Every structure is written in structure tokens, then in C-alpha cells.
Amino acid sequence: MNSNDLPTRPGRPKPWNDPRVRSVAFQILAALAVGWVGYSLFQNTIANMESRGISTGFDFLDSTAGFGIIMSLIEYDESMTYGRTFLVGLVNTLLVSGLGILLATVVGFIVGIARLSTNWLVARVALAYIEIFRNIPLLLQIFFWYFAVLGALPGPRQAVNVGDLAFMSNRGIMLPAPVFGPGSGWMGIALIAALVGVFFLARWARRRQAATGQIFPVLPIALVVIPGLPLIAYLATGMPVTWDIPEMGGFNFRGGIQAIPELGALLLALTLYTASFIAEIVRSGITSVSGGQTEAAAALGLPARRILRLVVIPQALRVIIPPLTSQYLNLTKNSSLAVAIGYPDLVNVFMGTTLNQTGRAVEIVAMTMAVYLFISLAISLLMNIYNRAVALKER
Amino acid sequence: MKKTLLTASLAVTGLLALGTQAQAATLDDVIDAGELRCGVSNGLPGFSQPDSDGNWTGIDVDTCRAVAAAVLGDSDAVQFIPLTAAERFTALQSGEIDVLSRNTTWTTTRDSSLGLNFTGTNYYDGQGFLVKTALGVESAYDLDGAAVCTQAGTTTELNLADFFRANDMDYEAVVFDTSEASAQGFDNNRCDILTSDTSQLAALRTQLSNPEGAEILPEIISKEPLGPVVRQGDDEWFNVVKWVLFGQINAEEYGVTSANVSDMLDSGDPNVQRILGTDGNMGEILGLDDDFMVAVLEQVGNYGEMFERNVGPDTPLGLQRGTNALWTDGGILYAPPFR
Ligand SMILES: N[C@@H](CCC(=O)N[C@@H](CS)C(=O)NCC(=O)O)C(=O)O
């Protein structure tokens, strides 16, 4: 057989006629153009600022900040740098957003399910909650919790005293702080061991149930083991944990852990506001699951709770997750309202005080924007991964 | 060919950069607009405060009105733009306002790396503390562990940290974005102390729900020369704003007031003649009319009048001239001569 007899493959078109090459080329060109515009805007701004005698650059991050911050989870004092104030603000933003997301989810799910309750009163209370909190501007709610509720608590000298251990005043909540002595590391190890053990137990129980239909009581075991193991470690190592109990001294309590009212008010407002939206999302998710599903499950003899947990919610989640993600993003961005009541979040500390003391507006605003962008993208990414896990799997 | 293309594109980039660069002729811009844009506070008794009809009063407000009178001949041709402490410098840098007159302390950083220029001092202030009487505190040195309300982006915030650090004391800084919120925080007992420029403390105290429950501590912990600010790099405008205030101080020194300015036009004193423009060309060399100070003095008055009207003993602030008296009266107000 002669090679000339082989069917000839259609020759590749010339590169400039090849649609694939063309589309890639145009995309590269477009990206370059966008990049060039961005770069020249940047250069232009820098040049303009320099010509007006405004200092630019990121060197300020190394200079001493010289101002105090009321709350920091990482070590901070006035003698540290502006760069450090960025971290302090960032951690505080992450704290309030993280806690807010957690609490808003819990409250939102409870209210959303309650909203569909067959109990008239429960359903109405849930409805009232949603309508009230969803329709009042968030800033107003923050002020309400801060000035009207937490601000109305008595001063530290007349603080509400809970068994001489915890105190509540308009300076916040004071709690005893654990002081971990030598050997308390074992408690941590015991806790991790318990968690890992319960995880594998649960997996085994699920497989067994799938195979044999028998149910294994994982929850009671977990409730015993998770606190139990660390407790045994605590006793075995000779009780290394002591408590630092807050004590009144001078103007305020000293010692212990202090949760400032700014955090409390912001967290309450963010949680209750976002939860009202989440409740509606949960309700719509649940109603989207067709009634036939519930009826079929009931016909199988499943109790109402299990129907909700095993049949309805897993299907509802597919509808719930995407809008839930937007609520998480909203909550994170809304946390920047902190500045109104002086909670030291990133916007308040870094874009407020640090910007004003250094005057590096462009740099600081860019850094702050980048942080919010990054947090938002991270939340979206995690939620997308979760969404893929719960999405309907076509088999 | 390639080279020309490169040069051409470089030239375009350069033009782009120039195009967005604000022209540095604020004086011309203000004259063209027929209005002065003046950055003030959100409301600070005696310095800059709007009444219920939106009319602004205060010594900082009058400082702007004087500039408007000098440049436009009309002290009412001012648009007041309220700014928080944290907003004020960006507003000036970006050209949103022509002059910032918002109880702003003159410091090295602000004068240099922020690209701004302070034109002078219209009130010499210092930082003090307002404290709840019930705490029984007599001195600022007894404040170890106190919670302090203050405003973000101020020198107040920095002085506070310096003072407590220098004296080895602890404190809790509760920082708000407006002075209203910090006053409310103090009123609500969120803080034991409120700190700000001392001139404000008396007025803030009268606005508390129980003024008797708070007192001002004797210590003054800082120097706060407050004055108008303009953008750096526009010397003509810098000079105008600077010399209007100097003109008002000189007018007080030579006894020219809003009441007697028309009579003083006939004065034989060469100092007065130069101020009022009946002799010399002081206005012309500043880029203004020679009689620019006549409009200022007729419509706003000299420095002393401005002081008495807004913050003096007969006002709710009830402040004495003290440091702010003329150098001839034992104060430190000393304006360079008009000549
Ligand atoms: N002079 C200081 C403080 C200026 C300042 O902002 N003071 C507060 C009072 S502590 C104020 O004027 N607030 C008025 C407002 O919020 O508009 C500075 O320049 O940083």
C-alpha cells in the first residue's frame, strides 16, 4: 500500500485563520490592554501624588503606630508598627465575621424551620422576627444594641455579678480566663484524640447502617467521650489548669477575659439581621422540596424530625447554599459598620486611624479592598466546594 | 519608525498623567466658581456648627468667611462641607475643598508628607480630660486603667497613647468616628474619661445629660495649634489664606474693627493705611484687590471680634483670650507686619 493512498487529514489552517489561535490571541491582547490601563492609572496616580508633595509607598508599615487599640487577639501595644495595626484590624474583622456567620446560620436555620411550623404561634413569632429584623436598617440595629441595650447596663462598680466569677457591665462581659499550667498540653492531645475517634466511629456507624440498617448511638457516645477524655487527662496530669477570675480594681475589672460591648453589639446586630435573611432562604429551600417527598418518607414510617433531617434538608440545601453564600459575603462586608460604634475592625483601625495618621490613602485603601476581596473569594470558594458536595448527584 | 512609535506612546502616557493633574491655581478656580469650598467639622460649638436652618457659625467658619470676603467680596459666598476627622485630609488633597478649617492641629507629618500646608493658627489649644465626678479623680495622673472615649484619626488619639505610656499607666481607648458618638459614649458611661482639645470640653460638658456629674481635670497634655490648611504647591493661594488671617490679627493690633473700618479709611497711621489698602499695594501683590481687608473687616471683623463672637467669655464656651491674646496683651498672637 502506498502512503499516498492514506486519506489526507485536512491541513491545519494558517494560524491567523485558526479560530482557536485567534481567540487566544485576542484574549491575550485584551488582558494586556486592561493591564496597561491599570498600570498607567497606577503610575499616573503615583506621579500626581508625588508632584503634589504627598508621600507614597509602603514604607510606613514599618513605622511606629503610637496609638492604642482597645481589643486585639494578637499582641499589640502603641510601640508596635502600622503593619501590626493592619494585622490587629484584620484579625478583629475575621473574628466578628466568623462568629457572625456561625451564629447567623444557626439562628437562621432555626427561625426558617420555625416559620414553616404547623404550630400557629411558633410560625407567627418566626414571621414577626423576620419582618422586624429584615426591614430595619442594620446601622440602626447596631446603634440600638450598642447604645440602648448594652449601654444601659450598670457601670463596672454595680456590675451584674454571676457567682463572683463572671460580671456584666457597660464595659462588657468579664469571664474567668483559664491559665494553662505545665502538662495541660495533654488535655489538648486528649481532645484531639476524642474528636478523631468520634469521627471514625461516626463513619463506621454510617456504613454499618447503610449495610445492615442498624442504628448505632453515636451521639451519646460522643457527648461522653469528647469532654471525658480531656477531663481524664486533666485529672491524670494533676489538674494543671487554674482560673484567672476578674476582680474589680480602680476603674474596671482586671484579669480574666473581657468581651467588649462593641463586639457584643456588632455581633448581635449582624447575627440577627443576617439570620432574618437566612431564615427566608431556608424557608424557600424547604418549600422547594416537593410535598411528595415528605409524604413518601412519612409513608415509610419515618418520624417528622427524621423526615426533615434525612429527606427534606439534604435536598433543600441545594437551593439554600448559593444564596446563603451571598449572605455570608454580605455579613462580612457589613461588619465594616463597626466604625460607627468603635469596634476595632480593619476599616476602623487601618482605614480609619492608620490612614489618617499616615496619609497613605491610596496604599491603605488598596490593601483594605484587597483583604475584603480575598475574604469574599475565600468564602465563595469554600461554599462552592460545599455546594458541589451536597449538589444532586446524578447516578 | 519603531522609535517614533515608542516616543509617541510615551508622550501620550505623559499627557495622560498631566491631564488628570489638578491645576494648582486655586485662587482662579475660586474666583471662577464664585464660591469658596470650605471643609469644616460636623458640628463643634464655637468652631464650626450649623444651626437648624443650616447657617454655619464658629471661629473656623469665620476664618473661611474672611477668605471669601477677601477673594470674592462676599463673606456668604462659602459652601461649607462637613468632614469627620478621618475624612478631612483626603478631601483637601483630592481637591474637594479649597481650604480646610476644621480645628486641625498643625503637625510635622501633616505639614510635610500629607502634601498640605498650614497657613497659620487661629486658635492655640491643648488637650485635656473630662472625667466623671463620681470617680473622685483629681488629676490626670490618677487615671491608670481608665476607659477613654476619643475620636479616630486625631492627634488626640496619639497624645492619649503618649501620655499614658510616658506615665506608665494602662488605658482602654474607645475610639469613635464622630465627636457626637464619643460624647454619647461618655454620657452612657462606656468611658470614664472623654478627651479632646480643651476648648471643646466645656461645651461638651454642658451638653451632657448631667453636666454636674463631670469635671475638667487641670492637666493640659499637649500643644494643639489649630489653623486653616491648604494644598501644598499652590503658593499664591497659600499666601492669600495666610495673609487674610494675618490681616485680621494686625487689624486688631491697630484697633481696626468692623464698626470703625469706614472711619479708619481716613486714618493717618501708615500701618492702618497699608492694611486697608489706602496706601501701598498689598492686595495686588497677593493677587487680590488692594482694599481686600476692608471687605473682611466689614463683614467678618478682626481676630478679636471673631474670638469674642464665637468662643469668648459671653458665649456658651466662655473661653478667656489667655494664650490667644495679642502679643501686646501677654498672649502669643503675633502676625508679621503688613508691608
Ligand atoms: N485637633 C485635633 C482634634 C480634632 C478633632 O477632630 N476633634 C474632635 C473632637 S475630639 C472634633 O472636632 N469632632 C467634630 C466632628 O466630629 O465633626 C486634630 O487635629 O487631630
Coordinates of N, CA, C and O in Angstrom, one line a residue, chain A residues 75-178:
Chain A
E75 N -0.8 40.0 70.1 CA -0.1 41.0 70.9 C 0.0 42.4 70.3 O 0.4 42.4 69.1
Y76 N -0.4 43.4 71.0 CA -0.3 44.7 70.4 C -0.1 45.8 71.5 O -0.8 45.7 72.5
D77 N 0.8 46.7 71.3 CA 0.8 48.0 72.1 C 1.3 49.1 71.2 O 1.7 48.9 70.1
E78 N 1.2 50.3 71.8 CA 1.5 51.6 71.0 C 2.8 51.6 70.3 O 3.0 52.3 69.3
S79 N 3.8 50.8 70.9 CA 5.1 50.9 70.3 C 5.3 50.0 69.1 O 6.4 50.0 68.5
M80 N 4.3 49.3 68.7 CA 4.4 48.4 67.5 C 4.1 49.2 66.2 O 3.8 50.4 66.3
T81 N 4.2 48.5 65.1 CA 4.2 49.3 63.8 C 2.8 49.4 63.2 O 1.8 48.7 63.6
Y82 N 2.7 50.2 62.2 CA 1.4 50.4 61.4 C 1.1 49.0 60.8 O -0.1 48.7 60.6
G83 N 2.1 48.3 60.4 CA 1.9 47.0 59.8 C 1.1 46.1 60.8 O 0.2 45.3 60.4
R84 N 1.5 46.2 62.0 CA 0.9 45.4 63.1 C -0.6 45.8 63.2 O -1.5 45.0 63.4
T85 N -0.9 47.1 63.1 CA -2.3 47.6 63.2 C -3.1 46.9 62.1 O -4.3 46.7 62.3
F86 N -2.5 46.7 61.0 CA -3.2 46.1 59.9 C -3.7 44.7 60.3 O -4.8 44.3 60.2
L87 N -2.7 43.9 60.9 CA -3.0 42.6 61.4 C -4.0 42.6 62.5 O -5.0 41.7 62.5
V88 N -3.9 43.5 63.4 CA -4.9 43.6 64.5 C -6.3 43.8 64.0 O -7.2 43.1 64.3
G89 N -6.4 44.7 63.0 CA -7.7 45.0 62.5 C -8.2 43.8 61.7 O -9.4 43.4 61.8
L90 N -7.3 43.2 60.9 CA -7.7 42.0 60.1 C -8.3 40.9 61.0 O -9.3 40.3 60.8
V91 N -7.5 40.6 62.1 CA -8.0 39.5 63.0 C -9.3 39.9 63.6 O -10.2 39.0 63.7
N92 N -9.5 41.1 64.0 CA -10.8 41.5 64.6 C -11.9 41.4 63.6 O -13.0 41.0 63.9
T93 N -11.6 41.7 62.3 CA -12.6 41.6 61.3 C -13.0 40.1 61.1 O -14.2 39.7 61.0
L94 N -12.0 39.3 61.0 CA -12.2 37.8 60.9 C -13.0 37.3 62.0 O -13.9 36.5 61.9
L95 N -12.7 37.8 63.2 CA -13.3 37.3 64.4 C -14.8 37.6 64.4 O -15.7 36.7 64.5
V96 N -15.2 38.8 64.1 CA -16.6 39.2 64.2 C -17.3 38.6 63.0 O -18.5 38.1 63.1
S97 N -16.7 38.5 61.8 CA -17.4 37.9 60.7 C -17.5 36.4 60.9 O -18.6 35.8 60.6
G98 N -16.5 35.7 61.4 CA -16.6 34.3 61.6 C -17.7 33.9 62.6 O -18.5 33.1 62.3
L99 N -17.6 34.6 63.7 CA -18.6 34.3 64.8 C -20.0 34.7 64.2 O -21.0 33.9 64.4
G100 N -20.1 35.8 63.5 CA -21.4 36.2 63.0 C -22.0 35.2 62.0 O -23.1 34.8 62.1
I101 N -21.1 34.7 61.1 CA -21.6 33.7 60.1 C -22.1 32.4 60.9 O -23.2 31.9 60.6
L102 N -21.3 32.0 61.9 CA -21.7 30.8 62.6 C -23.1 31.0 63.3 O -24.0 30.2 63.1
L103 N -23.2 32.1 64.0 CA -24.4 32.3 64.8 C -25.6 32.6 63.9 O -26.7 32.1 64.1
A104 N -25.4 33.4 62.8 CA -26.5 33.7 61.9 C -27.0 32.5 61.2 O -28.2 32.3 61.0
T105 N -26.1 31.5 60.9 CA -26.5 30.3 60.3 C -27.4 29.5 61.3 O -28.5 29.0 60.9
V106 N -27.0 29.4 62.5 CA -27.8 28.6 63.5 C -29.1 29.3 63.7 O -30.2 28.6 63.5
V107 N -29.1 30.6 64.0 CA -30.4 31.3 64.2 C -31.3 31.2 63.0 O -32.5 31.0 63.0
G108 N -30.7 31.5 61.8 CA -31.4 31.5 60.6 C -32.1 30.2 60.3 O -33.3 30.1 59.9
F109 N -31.4 29.1 60.5 CA -32.0 27.8 60.2 C -33.1 27.5 61.2 O -34.2 27.0 60.8
I110 N -32.9 27.8 62.5 CA -34.0 27.6 63.5 C -35.2 28.4 63.1 O -36.3 27.9 63.0
V111 N -35.0 29.7 62.8 CA -36.2 30.6 62.5 C -36.8 30.1 61.2 O -38.1 30.1 61.1
G112 N -36.0 29.8 60.2 CA -36.6 29.4 58.9 C -37.4 28.1 59.1 O -38.5 28.1 58.5
I113 N -37.0 27.2 59.9 CA -37.8 26.0 60.1 C -39.0 26.3 60.9 O -40.1 25.9 60.6
A114 N -38.8 27.2 61.9 CA -40.0 27.5 62.8 C -41.0 28.2 61.9 O -42.2 28.1 62.2
R115 N -40.6 29.0 61.0 CA -41.5 29.8 60.1 C -42.5 28.8 59.4 O -43.6 29.2 59.1
L116 N -42.0 27.6 59.2 CA -42.9 26.6 58.5 C -43.6 25.7 59.5 O -44.3 24.7 59.0
S117 N -43.4 25.9 60.7 CA -44.0 25.1 61.7 C -45.5 25.0 61.6 O -46.2 26.0 61.2
T118 N -46.1 23.9 61.9 CA -47.6 23.8 61.9 C -48.2 24.4 63.1 O -49.4 24.7 63.2
N119 N -47.4 24.7 64.1 CA -47.8 25.4 65.3 C -48.0 26.9 64.9 O -47.0 27.6 64.6
W120 N -49.2 27.4 65.0 CA -49.5 28.7 64.6 C -48.7 29.8 65.3 O -48.1 30.6 64.7
L121 N -48.5 29.6 66.6 CA -47.8 30.6 67.4 C -46.3 30.7 67.0 O -45.8 31.7 66.7
V122 N -45.7 29.5 66.9 CA -44.3 29.4 66.5 C -44.1 30.1 65.2 O -43.2 30.9 65.0
A123 N -44.9 29.7 64.2 CA -44.8 30.2 62.9 C -44.9 31.8 62.8 O -44.2 32.5 62.1
R124 N -45.9 32.3 63.7 CA -46.1 33.7 63.7 C -45.0 34.5 64.3 O -44.5 35.5 63.9
V125 N -44.4 33.9 65.4 CA -43.3 34.6 66.1 C -42.1 34.6 65.1 O -41.5 35.7 65.0
A126 N -41.9 33.5 64.4 CA -40.8 33.5 63.4 C -41.0 34.5 62.3 O -40.1 35.3 62.0
L127 N -42.3 34.6 61.9 CA -42.6 35.6 60.8 C -42.4 37.0 61.4 O -41.7 37.9 60.7
A128 N -42.8 37.3 62.6 CA -42.6 38.6 63.2 C -41.1 39.0 63.3 O -40.7 40.0 62.9
Y129 N -40.4 38.0 63.7 CA -38.9 38.2 63.8 C -38.3 38.6 62.5 O -37.6 39.6 62.4
I130 N -38.7 37.8 61.5 CA -38.1 38.0 60.1 C -38.5 39.4 59.7 O -37.6 40.2 59.2
E131 N -39.8 39.8 59.8 CA -40.2 41.0 59.2 C -39.5 42.2 60.0 O -39.2 43.2 59.4
I132 N -39.4 42.1 61.3 CA -38.8 43.2 62.0 C -37.3 43.4 61.7 O -36.9 44.4 61.3
F133 N -36.6 42.3 61.8 CA -35.1 42.4 61.6 C -34.7 42.6 60.2 O -33.7 43.2 60.0
R134 N -35.5 42.2 59.3 CA -35.1 42.3 57.9 C -35.4 43.7 57.4 O -34.8 44.2 56.4
N135 N -36.3 44.4 58.0 CA -36.8 45.7 57.5 C -36.2 46.9 58.2 O -36.5 48.0 57.8
I136 N -35.4 46.7 59.2 CA -34.8 47.9 59.9 C -33.4 48.0 59.5 O -32.7 47.0 59.5
P137 N -32.9 49.2 59.1 CA -31.5 49.3 58.6 C -30.5 48.8 59.6 O -30.7 49.0 60.8
L138 N -29.5 48.1 59.1 CA -28.6 47.4 60.0 C -27.9 48.4 61.0 O -27.7 48.2 62.1
L139 N -27.5 49.6 60.4 CA -26.8 50.6 61.3 C -27.7 51.0 62.5 O -27.2 51.1 63.6
L140 N -29.0 51.1 62.2 CA -29.9 51.4 63.3 C -29.9 50.3 64.4 O -29.9 50.6 65.6
Q141 N -29.9 49.1 63.9 CA -29.9 48.0 64.8 C -28.6 47.9 65.6 O -28.6 47.6 66.8
I142 N -27.5 48.3 65.0 CA -26.2 48.3 65.7 C -26.3 49.3 66.8 O -25.9 49.1 68.0
F143 N -26.8 50.5 66.5 CA -26.9 51.6 67.5 C -27.8 51.2 68.6 O -27.6 51.4 69.8
F144 N -28.9 50.5 68.2 CA -29.9 50.0 69.2 C -29.2 49.1 70.2 O -29.3 49.4 71.4
W145 N -28.5 48.1 69.7 CA -27.9 47.2 70.7 C -26.8 47.9 71.5 O -26.6 47.6 72.6
Y146 N -26.1 48.7 70.8 CA -24.9 49.3 71.5 C -25.3 50.4 72.5 O -25.0 50.3 73.7
F147 N -26.1 51.3 72.1 CA -26.4 52.4 73.0 C -27.6 52.1 73.9 O -27.6 52.4 75.1
A148 N -28.7 51.5 73.3 CA -29.9 51.3 74.1 C -29.8 50.1 75.0 O -30.3 50.1 76.1
V149 N -29.2 49.0 74.5 CA -29.3 47.8 75.3 C -28.0 47.6 76.1 O -28.0 47.7 77.4
L150 N -26.8 47.4 75.5 CA -25.6 47.2 76.2 C -25.2 48.4 77.0 O -24.7 48.3 78.1
G151 N -25.5 49.6 76.4 CA -25.1 50.8 77.1 C -25.9 51.1 78.3 O -25.5 51.8 79.2
A152 N -27.1 50.4 78.4 CA -27.9 50.6 79.6 C -27.6 49.8 80.8 O -28.1 49.9 81.9
L153 N -26.6 48.9 80.6 CA -26.1 48.0 81.7 C -25.5 48.9 82.7 O -25.0 50.0 82.4
P154 N -25.5 48.5 84.0 CA -24.8 49.3 85.0 C -23.3 49.4 84.8 O -22.7 48.6 84.1
G155 N -22.7 50.4 85.5 CA -21.3 50.6 85.4 C -20.5 49.4 86.1 O -21.2 48.6 86.8
P156 N -19.2 49.4 85.9 CA -18.5 48.2 86.4 C -18.6 48.1 88.0 O -18.6 46.9 88.4
R157 N -18.8 49.2 88.7 CA -18.9 49.0 90.1 C -20.2 48.4 90.6 O -20.3 47.8 91.6
Q158 N -21.2 48.5 89.7 CA -22.5 47.9 90.0 C -22.8 46.7 89.1 O -23.9 46.4 88.9
A159 N -21.7 46.1 88.6 CA -21.9 45.1 87.6 C -22.8 44.0 88.0 O -22.8 43.7 89.2
V160 N -23.5 43.4 87.1 CA -24.3 42.2 87.4 C -23.3 41.1 87.7 O -22.4 40.8 86.9
N161 N -23.4 40.5 88.8 CA -22.5 39.5 89.3 C -23.0 38.1 89.2 O -24.0 37.8 89.8
V162 N -22.3 37.2 88.5 CA -22.7 35.9 88.4 C -21.8 35.0 89.2 O -20.7 34.6 88.8
G163 N -22.2 34.7 90.4 CA -21.5 33.9 91.3 C -20.0 34.3 91.5 O -19.2 33.4 91.7
D164 N -19.8 35.6 91.6 CA -18.4 36.1 91.8 C -17.4 35.6 90.7 O -16.2 35.7 90.9
L165 N -17.9 35.0 89.6 CA -17.0 34.5 88.6 C -17.0 35.4 87.4 O -16.0 35.7 86.8
A166 N -18.3 35.7 86.9 CA -18.4 36.4 85.7 C -19.2 37.7 86.0 O -20.0 37.7 87.0
F167 N -18.9 38.8 85.3 CA -19.6 40.0 85.6 C -20.0 40.7 84.3 O -19.4 40.5 83.2
M168 N -21.2 41.4 84.3 CA -21.7 42.0 83.2 C -21.9 43.5 83.5 O -22.6 43.8 84.4
S169 N -21.3 44.4 82.7 CA -21.5 45.8 82.9 C -21.4 46.5 81.6 O -21.3 45.8 80.5
N170 N -21.5 47.8 81.6 CA -21.5 48.5 80.3 C -20.0 48.5 79.7 O -19.8 49.1 78.7
R171 N -19.1 47.9 80.4 CA -17.8 47.8 79.9 C -17.6 46.4 79.2 O -16.5 46.0 78.9
G172 N -18.7 45.6 79.2 CA -18.6 44.3 78.6 C -18.8 43.2 79.6 O -19.2 43.4 80.7
I173 N -18.5 42.0 79.1 CA -18.7 40.8 79.9 C -17.3 40.4 80.3 O -16.4 40.3 79.5
M174 N -17.1 40.1 81.6 CA -15.8 39.6 82.1 C -16.0 38.2 82.5 O -16.9 37.9 83.3
L175 N -15.1 37.3 82.0 CA -15.2 35.9 82.3 C -13.9 35.5 82.9 O -12.9 36.1 82.6
P176 N -14.0 34.4 83.7 CA -12.7 33.8 84.2 C -11.9 33.3 83.0 O -12.4 32.7 82.1
A177 N -10.6 33.5 83.1 CA -9.7 33.0 82.0 C -9.0 31.8 82.4 O -8.4 31.8 83.5
P178 N -9.0 30.8 81.7 CA -8.2 29.6 82.1 C -6.7 29.9 81.9 O -6.3 30.6 81.0

